[in-house]
Each structure stands twice: as C-alpha cells, then as structure tokens.
Amino acid sequence: MKIAVCPGSFDPVTYGHLDIITRACDIFDRVYVAVLTNPAKSALFTPDERVEMLSTATRHLDAVICERFDGLVVEYARLRGAIAIVRGLRAVTDFEFELKMASMNHHLDKEVETVFMMTSNEYSFLSSSAVKEVASLGGNVSAWVPSCVAEALTRKYSHAREAEIS
Ligand code: ADP
C-alpha cells in the first residue's frame, strides 16, 4: 500500500489544492491530507473548520482522509506510514520556499521523499489568500472554491462586517 501525505494550511481549501489531492490519488493508494497549524501564519478559519471543509470537498475520493496535525510534517508522515510528502508548485516563486522545506524534511527523515506536482494551468494563480481578499470585499469566489467554502467565506465576512457596524 503506497501512502502519501498532503500537508498544508488549507485556509481555506481551493480548487488548486483539490487538483493536487485528486492527482495524488492516481499515484498513491491512500492520501492523508493534514491541516497543519502554522504559528507564523494567522488563519481565518480554525483548524477544525478547515478539516471539515476539506472532508466535505473530498467526500467523493475514497483514498483521502483529512485530519489536523500539530507538529512536524515528517513526524506526521512517519505516524501514517507515508513514503511521500506531496506538494504543489504554482510558479517559480513557490520554488525557493519549497526547496528549503524539502531539504529540511530530507535532513530530518531520509526515508520520506518530497514529491512535487506542477499545478494545472487554470489554477496557477490561485491562492487561499487571493480568495480571501476577493471574498472579504464581497466578490464572487465560486470559480475557485467548492460551494461549502464559498458559503463559509460569506458567513465569516458578513459576521465580520456586522461586528464592524455595531
Ligand atoms: P502552506 O501554507 O503549507 O504553503 P497551503 O495551504 O497554502 O499550505 O498549500 C498547501 C499545498 O498546496 C502546497 O504544496 C501549495 O504549494 C499547494 N497549492 C496551493 N495552491 C495551489 C494551487 N493553486 N495549485 C496547486 N497547488 C497549490
């Protein structure tokens, strides 16, 4: 059984992430998608909300299990018996950061390979932060995220606007 982990912030999950997760399912028998809490990034959604949206968006993929993990990616990969960490690459701008992470992870655990997948063209400029920016200004994000995420974004930002007014 070939197992992979797809780690990320997924704040929130986009069609770009789902493209990578779906393609990982063609290569691996089981794909664990892990919401990792990154203390350096302030998130809009709680880890549990992010896992819930991921689980809904990947319901049709039998090989996928979504969960949260607080700790090192290599530790998570070891725990799940994974042979690979799958990451998506959008543009050259992602490369330097990803190379650094892959090198550090390789140093920490030589048994786990990092596998990069090039993003599909239509998602190469898609990021969670751009989606949040558009949604916060009331824009329509339904081309970039599943409906459960678009709805959650609308709820978050309408609450924020109500709080601002009162
Ligand atoms: P992180 O905070 O760890 O970078 P993200 O949630 O932003 O996590 O992304 C998780 C993974 O998905 C990363 O490998 C990232 O490169 C990839 N990814 C993000 N957006 C896209 C996209 N539009 N197309 C393909 N891969 C993407």
mmCIF file with all atom_site columns, N, CA and C and ligand atoms in Angstrom, residues 7-12 14-17 19-20 23 36 38 41 86-90 94 97-98 116-120 123-128, ligand 1:
data_model
loop_
_atom_site.group_PDB
_atom_site.id
_atom_site.type_symbol
_atom_site.label_atom_id
_atom_site.label_alt_id
_atom_site.label_comp_id
_atom_site.label_asym_id
_atom_site.label_entity_id
_atom_site.label_seq_id
_atom_site.pdbx_PDB_ins_code
_atom_site.Cartn_x
_atom_site.Cartn_y
_atom_site.Cartn_z
_atom_site.occupancy
_atom_site.B_iso_or_equiv
_atom_site.pdbx_formal_charge
_atom_site.auth_seq_id
_atom_site.auth_comp_id
_atom_site.auth_asym_id
_atom_site.auth_atom_id
_atom_site.pdbx_PDB_model_num
ATOM   1   N N   . PRO A 1 7   ? 0.383  17.904 3.143   1.00 0.00 ? 7   PRO A N   1
ATOM   2   C CA  . PRO A 1 7   ? 0.244  18.846 4.255   1.00 0.00 ? 7   PRO A CA  1
ATOM   3   C C   . PRO A 1 7   ? 0.018  20.276 3.756   1.00 0.00 ? 7   PRO A C   1
ATOM   4   N N   . GLY A 1 8   ? -0.633 21.086 4.565   1.00 0.00 ? 8   GLY A N   1
ATOM   5   C CA  . GLY A 1 8   ? -0.813 22.491 4.181   1.00 0.00 ? 8   GLY A CA  1
ATOM   6   C C   . GLY A 1 8   ? -1.614 23.240 5.217   1.00 0.00 ? 8   GLY A C   1
ATOM   7   N N   . SER A 1 9   ? -1.812 24.527 4.948   1.00 0.00 ? 9   SER A N   1
ATOM   8   C CA  . SER A 1 9   ? -2.642 25.340 5.846   1.00 0.00 ? 9   SER A CA  1
ATOM   9   C C   . SER A 1 9   ? -4.107 25.206 5.451   1.00 0.00 ? 9   SER A C   1
ATOM   10  N N   . PHE A 1 10  ? -4.367 25.144 4.143   1.00 0.00 ? 10  PHE A N   1
ATOM   11  C CA  . PHE A 1 10  ? -5.726 24.999 3.615   1.00 0.00 ? 10  PHE A CA  1
ATOM   12  C C   . PHE A 1 10  ? -6.688 25.993 4.272   1.00 0.00 ? 10  PHE A C   1
ATOM   13  N N   . ASP A 1 11  ? -6.320 27.269 4.219   1.00 0.00 ? 11  ASP A N   1
ATOM   14  C CA  . ASP A 1 11  ? -7.110 28.312 4.901   1.00 0.00 ? 11  ASP A CA  1
ATOM   15  C C   . ASP A 1 11  ? -7.723 29.288 3.906   1.00 0.00 ? 11  ASP A C   1
ATOM   16  N N   . PRO A 1 12  ? -8.723 28.904 3.139   1.00 0.00 ? 12  PRO A N   1
ATOM   17  C CA  . PRO A 1 12  ? -9.389 27.612 3.069   1.00 0.00 ? 12  PRO A CA  1
ATOM   18  C C   . PRO A 1 12  ? -8.917 26.827 1.847   1.00 0.00 ? 12  PRO A C   1
ATOM   19  N N   . THR A 1 14  ? -8.860 25.306 -1.788  1.00 0.00 ? 14  THR A N   1
ATOM   20  C CA  . THR A 1 14  ? -9.268 25.853 -3.097  1.00 0.00 ? 14  THR A CA  1
ATOM   21  C C   . THR A 1 14  ? -9.276 24.720 -4.132  1.00 0.00 ? 14  THR A C   1
ATOM   22  N N   . TYR A 1 15  ? -9.751 25.029 -5.348  1.00 0.00 ? 15  TYR A N   1
ATOM   23  C CA  . TYR A 1 15  ? -9.696 24.029 -6.416  1.00 0.00 ? 15  TYR A CA  1
ATOM   24  C C   . TYR A 1 15  ? -8.241 23.698 -6.786  1.00 0.00 ? 15  TYR A C   1
ATOM   25  N N   . GLY A 1 16  ? -7.307 24.596 -6.510  1.00 0.00 ? 16  GLY A N   1
ATOM   26  C CA  . GLY A 1 16  ? -5.882 24.310 -6.757  1.00 0.00 ? 16  GLY A CA  1
ATOM   27  C C   . GLY A 1 16  ? -5.406 23.178 -5.857  1.00 0.00 ? 16  GLY A C   1
ATOM   28  N N   . HIS A 1 17  ? -5.747 23.264 -4.565  1.00 0.00 ? 17  HIS A N   1
ATOM   29  C CA  . HIS A 1 17  ? -5.401 22.184 -3.630  1.00 0.00 ? 17  HIS A CA  1
ATOM   30  C C   . HIS A 1 17  ? -6.075 20.883 -4.063  1.00 0.00 ? 17  HIS A C   1
ATOM   31  N N   . ASP A 1 19  ? -7.035 19.900 -6.922  1.00 0.00 ? 19  ASP A N   1
ATOM   32  C CA  . ASP A 1 19  ? -6.410 19.362 -8.134  1.00 0.00 ? 19  ASP A CA  1
ATOM   33  C C   . ASP A 1 19  ? -5.201 18.488 -7.744  1.00 0.00 ? 19  ASP A C   1
ATOM   34  N N   . ILE A 1 20  ? -4.382 18.995 -6.828  1.00 0.00 ? 20  ILE A N   1
ATOM   35  C CA  . ILE A 1 20  ? -3.188 18.250 -6.389  1.00 0.00 ? 20  ILE A CA  1
ATOM   36  C C   . ILE A 1 20  ? -3.609 16.978 -5.629  1.00 0.00 ? 20  ILE A C   1
ATOM   37  N N   . ARG A 1 23  ? -4.980 14.370 -8.055  1.00 0.00 ? 23  ARG A N   1
ATOM   38  C CA  . ARG A 1 23  ? -3.928 13.737 -8.858  1.00 0.00 ? 23  ARG A CA  1
ATOM   39  C C   . ARG A 1 23  ? -3.051 12.832 -7.998  1.00 0.00 ? 23  ARG A C   1
ATOM   40  N N   . LEU A 1 36  ? -2.074 21.587 8.948   1.00 0.00 ? 36  LEU A N   1
ATOM   41  C CA  . LEU A 1 36  ? -1.024 21.827 9.930   1.00 0.00 ? 36  LEU A CA  1
ATOM   42  C C   . LEU A 1 36  ? -1.190 23.237 10.479  1.00 0.00 ? 36  LEU A C   1
ATOM   43  N N   . ASN A 1 38  ? 0.230  26.523 11.595  1.00 0.00 ? 38  ASN A N   1
ATOM   44  C CA  . ASN A 1 38  ? 1.489  27.244 11.416  1.00 0.00 ? 38  ASN A CA  1
ATOM   45  C C   . ASN A 1 38  ? 1.464  28.505 12.284  1.00 0.00 ? 38  ASN A C   1
ATOM   46  N N   . LYS A 1 41  ? 1.619  31.964 10.676  1.00 0.00 ? 41  LYS A N   1
ATOM   47  C CA  . LYS A 1 41  ? 0.533  32.483 9.822   1.00 0.00 ? 41  LYS A CA  1
ATOM   48  C C   . LYS A 1 41  ? -0.718 32.655 10.665  1.00 0.00 ? 41  LYS A C   1
ATOM   49  N N   . VAL A 1 86  ? 3.491  15.110 -0.577  1.00 0.00 ? 86  VAL A N   1
ATOM   50  C CA  . VAL A 1 86  ? 3.131  15.695 -1.883  1.00 0.00 ? 86  VAL A CA  1
ATOM   51  C C   . VAL A 1 86  ? 2.871  17.192 -1.715  1.00 0.00 ? 86  VAL A C   1
ATOM   52  N N   . ARG A 1 87  ? 3.537  17.980 -2.545  1.00 0.00 ? 87  ARG A N   1
ATOM   53  C CA  . ARG A 1 87  ? 3.333  19.436 -2.523  1.00 0.00 ? 87  ARG A CA  1
ATOM   54  C C   . ARG A 1 87  ? 3.067  19.931 -3.944  1.00 0.00 ? 87  ARG A C   1
ATOM   55  N N   . GLY A 1 88  ? 2.313  20.994 -4.048  1.00 0.00 ? 88  GLY A N   1
ATOM   56  C CA  . GLY A 1 88  ? 2.031  21.582 -5.358  1.00 0.00 ? 88  GLY A CA  1
ATOM   57  C C   . GLY A 1 88  ? 2.980  22.734 -5.634  1.00 0.00 ? 88  GLY A C   1
ATOM   58  N N   . LEU A 1 89  ? 3.348  22.881 -6.894  1.00 0.00 ? 89  LEU A N   1
ATOM   59  C CA  . LEU A 1 89  ? 4.199  24.018 -7.285  1.00 0.00 ? 89  LEU A CA  1
ATOM   60  C C   . LEU A 1 89  ? 3.430  24.854 -8.290  1.00 0.00 ? 89  LEU A C   1
ATOM   61  N N   . ARG A 1 90  ? 3.236  26.132 -7.978  1.00 0.00 ? 90  ARG A N   1
ATOM   62  C CA  . ARG A 1 90  ? 2.499  27.002 -8.892  1.00 0.00 ? 90  ARG A CA  1
ATOM   63  C C   . ARG A 1 90  ? 3.431  27.710 -9.866  1.00 0.00 ? 90  ARG A C   1
ATOM   64  N N   . ASP A 1 94  ? 7.155  29.820 -5.860  1.00 0.00 ? 94  ASP A N   1
ATOM   65  C CA  . ASP A 1 94  ? 6.976  28.769 -4.846  1.00 0.00 ? 94  ASP A CA  1
ATOM   66  C C   . ASP A 1 94  ? 8.261  27.970 -4.647  1.00 0.00 ? 94  ASP A C   1
ATOM   67  N N   . PHE A 1 97  ? 10.988 28.473 -1.547  1.00 0.00 ? 97  PHE A N   1
ATOM   68  C CA  . PHE A 1 97  ? 10.431 28.054 -0.258  1.00 0.00 ? 97  PHE A CA  1
ATOM   69  C C   . PHE A 1 97  ? 10.285 26.531 -0.195  1.00 0.00 ? 97  PHE A C   1
ATOM   70  N N   . GLU A 1 98  ? 9.761  25.952 -1.272  1.00 0.00 ? 98  GLU A N   1
ATOM   71  C CA  . GLU A 1 98  ? 9.523  24.506 -1.296  1.00 0.00 ? 98  GLU A CA  1
ATOM   72  C C   . GLU A 1 98  ? 10.838 23.719 -1.269  1.00 0.00 ? 98  GLU A C   1
ATOM   73  N N   . PHE A 1 116 ? 6.872  16.733 -5.936  1.00 0.00 ? 116 PHE A N   1
ATOM   74  C CA  . PHE A 1 116 ? 6.229  17.979 -6.373  1.00 0.00 ? 116 PHE A CA  1
ATOM   75  C C   . PHE A 1 116 ? 5.348  17.724 -7.577  1.00 0.00 ? 116 PHE A C   1
ATOM   76  N N   . MET A 1 117 ? 4.201  18.362 -7.577  1.00 0.00 ? 117 MET A N   1
ATOM   77  C CA  . MET A 1 117 ? 3.318  18.295 -8.745  1.00 0.00 ? 117 MET A CA  1
ATOM   78  C C   . MET A 1 117 ? 3.118  19.707 -9.261  1.00 0.00 ? 117 MET A C   1
ATOM   79  N N   . MET A 1 118 ? 3.279  19.854 -10.582 1.00 0.00 ? 118 MET A N   1
ATOM   80  C CA  . MET A 1 118 ? 3.036  21.169 -11.174 1.00 0.00 ? 118 MET A CA  1
ATOM   81  C C   . MET A 1 118 ? 1.532  21.408 -11.194 1.00 0.00 ? 118 MET A C   1
ATOM   82  N N   . THR A 1 119 ? 1.157  22.608 -10.809 1.00 0.00 ? 119 THR A N   1
ATOM   83  C CA  . THR A 1 119 ? -0.259 22.934 -10.811 1.00 0.00 ? 119 THR A CA  1
ATOM   84  C C   . THR A 1 119 ? -0.816 22.933 -12.243 1.00 0.00 ? 119 THR A C   1
ATOM   85  N N   . SER A 1 120 ? -2.109 22.631 -12.374 1.00 0.00 ? 120 SER A N   1
ATOM   86  C CA  . SER A 1 120 ? -2.749 22.735 -13.687 1.00 0.00 ? 120 SER A CA  1
ATOM   87  C C   . SER A 1 120 ? -2.833 24.224 -14.035 1.00 0.00 ? 120 SER A C   1
ATOM   88  N N   . TYR A 1 123 ? -5.147 26.864 -12.489 1.00 0.00 ? 123 TYR A N   1
ATOM   89  C CA  . TYR A 1 123 ? -5.049 27.187 -11.062 1.00 0.00 ? 123 TYR A CA  1
ATOM   90  C C   . TYR A 1 123 ? -3.706 27.822 -10.686 1.00 0.00 ? 123 TYR A C   1
ATOM   91  N N   . SER A 1 124 ? -2.912 28.150 -11.684 1.00 0.00 ? 124 SER A N   1
ATOM   92  C CA  . SER A 1 124 ? -1.540 28.575 -11.366 1.00 0.00 ? 124 SER A CA  1
ATOM   93  C C   . SER A 1 124 ? -1.490 29.920 -10.636 1.00 0.00 ? 124 SER A C   1
ATOM   94  N N   . PHE A 1 125 ? -2.552 30.707 -10.709 1.00 0.00 ? 125 PHE A N   1
ATOM   95  C CA  . PHE A 1 125 ? -2.524 31.988 -9.982  1.00 0.00 ? 125 PHE A CA  1
ATOM   96  C C   . PHE A 1 125 ? -3.474 31.973 -8.788  1.00 0.00 ? 125 PHE A C   1
ATOM   97  N N   . LEU A 1 126 ? -3.942 30.778 -8.457  1.00 0.00 ? 126 LEU A N   1
ATOM   98  C CA  . LEU A 1 126 ? -4.935 30.670 -7.382  1.00 0.00 ? 126 LEU A CA  1
ATOM   99  C C   . LEU A 1 126 ? -4.255 30.428 -6.033  1.00 0.00 ? 126 LEU A C   1
ATOM   100 N N   . SER A 1 127 ? -4.638 31.239 -5.046  1.00 0.00 ? 127 SER A N   1
ATOM   101 C CA  . SER A 1 127 ? -4.111 31.016 -3.698  1.00 0.00 ? 127 SER A CA  1
ATOM   102 C C   . SER A 1 127 ? -5.223 31.293 -2.690  1.00 0.00 ? 127 SER A C   1
ATOM   103 N N   . SER A 1 128 ? -5.098 30.688 -1.516  1.00 0.00 ? 128 SER A N   1
ATOM   104 C CA  . SER A 1 128 ? -6.098 30.915 -0.468  1.00 0.00 ? 128 SER A CA  1
ATOM   105 C C   . SER A 1 128 ? -6.160 32.395 -0.113  1.00 0.00 ? 128 SER A C   1
HETATM 106 P P1  . ADP B 2 .   ? 1.255  26.110 3.032   1.00 0.00 ? 1   ADP B P1  1
HETATM 107 O O1  . ADP B 2 .   ? 0.838  27.141 3.989   1.00 0.00 ? 1   ADP B O1  1
HETATM 108 O O2  . ADP B 2 .   ? 1.894  24.921 3.658   1.00 0.00 ? 1   ADP B O2  1
HETATM 109 O O3  . ADP B 2 .   ? 2.002  26.607 1.807   1.00 0.00 ? 1   ADP B O3  1
HETATM 110 P P2  . ADP B 2 .   ? -1.166 25.902 1.519   1.00 0.00 ? 1   ADP B P2  1
HETATM 111 O O4  . ADP B 2 .   ? -2.441 25.522 2.163   1.00 0.00 ? 1   ADP B O4  1
HETATM 112 O O5  . ADP B 2 .   ? -1.045 27.287 1.007   1.00 0.00 ? 1   ADP B O5  1
HETATM 113 O O6  . ADP B 2 .   ? -0.088 25.484 2.542   1.00 0.00 ? 1   ADP B O6  1
HETATM 114 O O7  . ADP B 2 .   ? -0.862 24.895 0.328   1.00 0.00 ? 1   ADP B O7  1
HETATM 115 C C1  . ADP B 2 .   ? -0.764 23.511 0.521   1.00 0.00 ? 1   ADP B C1  1
HETATM 116 C C2  . ADP B 2 .   ? -0.143 22.904 -0.711  1.00 0.00 ? 1   ADP B C2  1
HETATM 117 O O8  . ADP B 2 .   ? -0.950 23.154 -1.853  1.00 0.00 ? 1   ADP B O8  1
HETATM 118 C C3  . ADP B 2 .   ? 1.235  23.468 -1.072  1.00 0.00 ? 1   ADP B C3  1
HETATM 119 O O9  . ADP B 2 .   ? 2.015  22.433 -1.610  1.00 0.00 ? 1   ADP B O9  1
HETATM 120 C C4  . ADP B 2 .   ? 0.939  24.505 -2.113  1.00 0.00 ? 1   ADP B C4  1
HETATM 121 O O10 . ADP B 2 .   ? 2.052  24.720 -2.968  1.00 0.00 ? 1   ADP B O10 1
HETATM 122 C C5  . ADP B 2 .   ? -0.184 23.811 -2.842  1.00 0.00 ? 1   ADP B C5  1
HETATM 123 N N1  . ADP B 2 .   ? -1.050 24.768 -3.530  1.00 0.00 ? 1   ADP B N1  1
HETATM 124 C C6  . ADP B 2 .   ? -1.623 25.879 -3.061  1.00 0.00 ? 1   ADP B C6  1
HETATM 125 N N2  . ADP B 2 .   ? -2.344 26.498 -4.009  1.00 0.00 ? 1   ADP B N2  1
HETATM 126 C C7  . ADP B 2 .   ? -2.211 25.746 -5.130  1.00 0.00 ? 1   ADP B C7  1
HETATM 127 C C8  . ADP B 2 .   ? -2.687 25.842 -6.469  1.00 0.00 ? 1   ADP B C8  1
HETATM 128 N N3  . ADP B 2 .   ? -3.432 26.866 -6.865  1.00 0.00 ? 1   ADP B N3  1
HETATM 129 N N4  . ADP B 2 .   ? -2.333 24.875 -7.338  1.00 0.00 ? 1   ADP B N4  1
HETATM 130 C C9  . ADP B 2 .   ? -1.568 23.843 -6.946  1.00 0.00 ? 1   ADP B C9  1
HETATM 131 N N5  . ADP B 2 .   ? -1.062 23.691 -5.711  1.00 0.00 ? 1   ADP B N5  1
HETATM 132 C C10 . ADP B 2 .   ? -1.371 24.625 -4.812  1.00 0.00 ? 1   ADP B C10 1
#
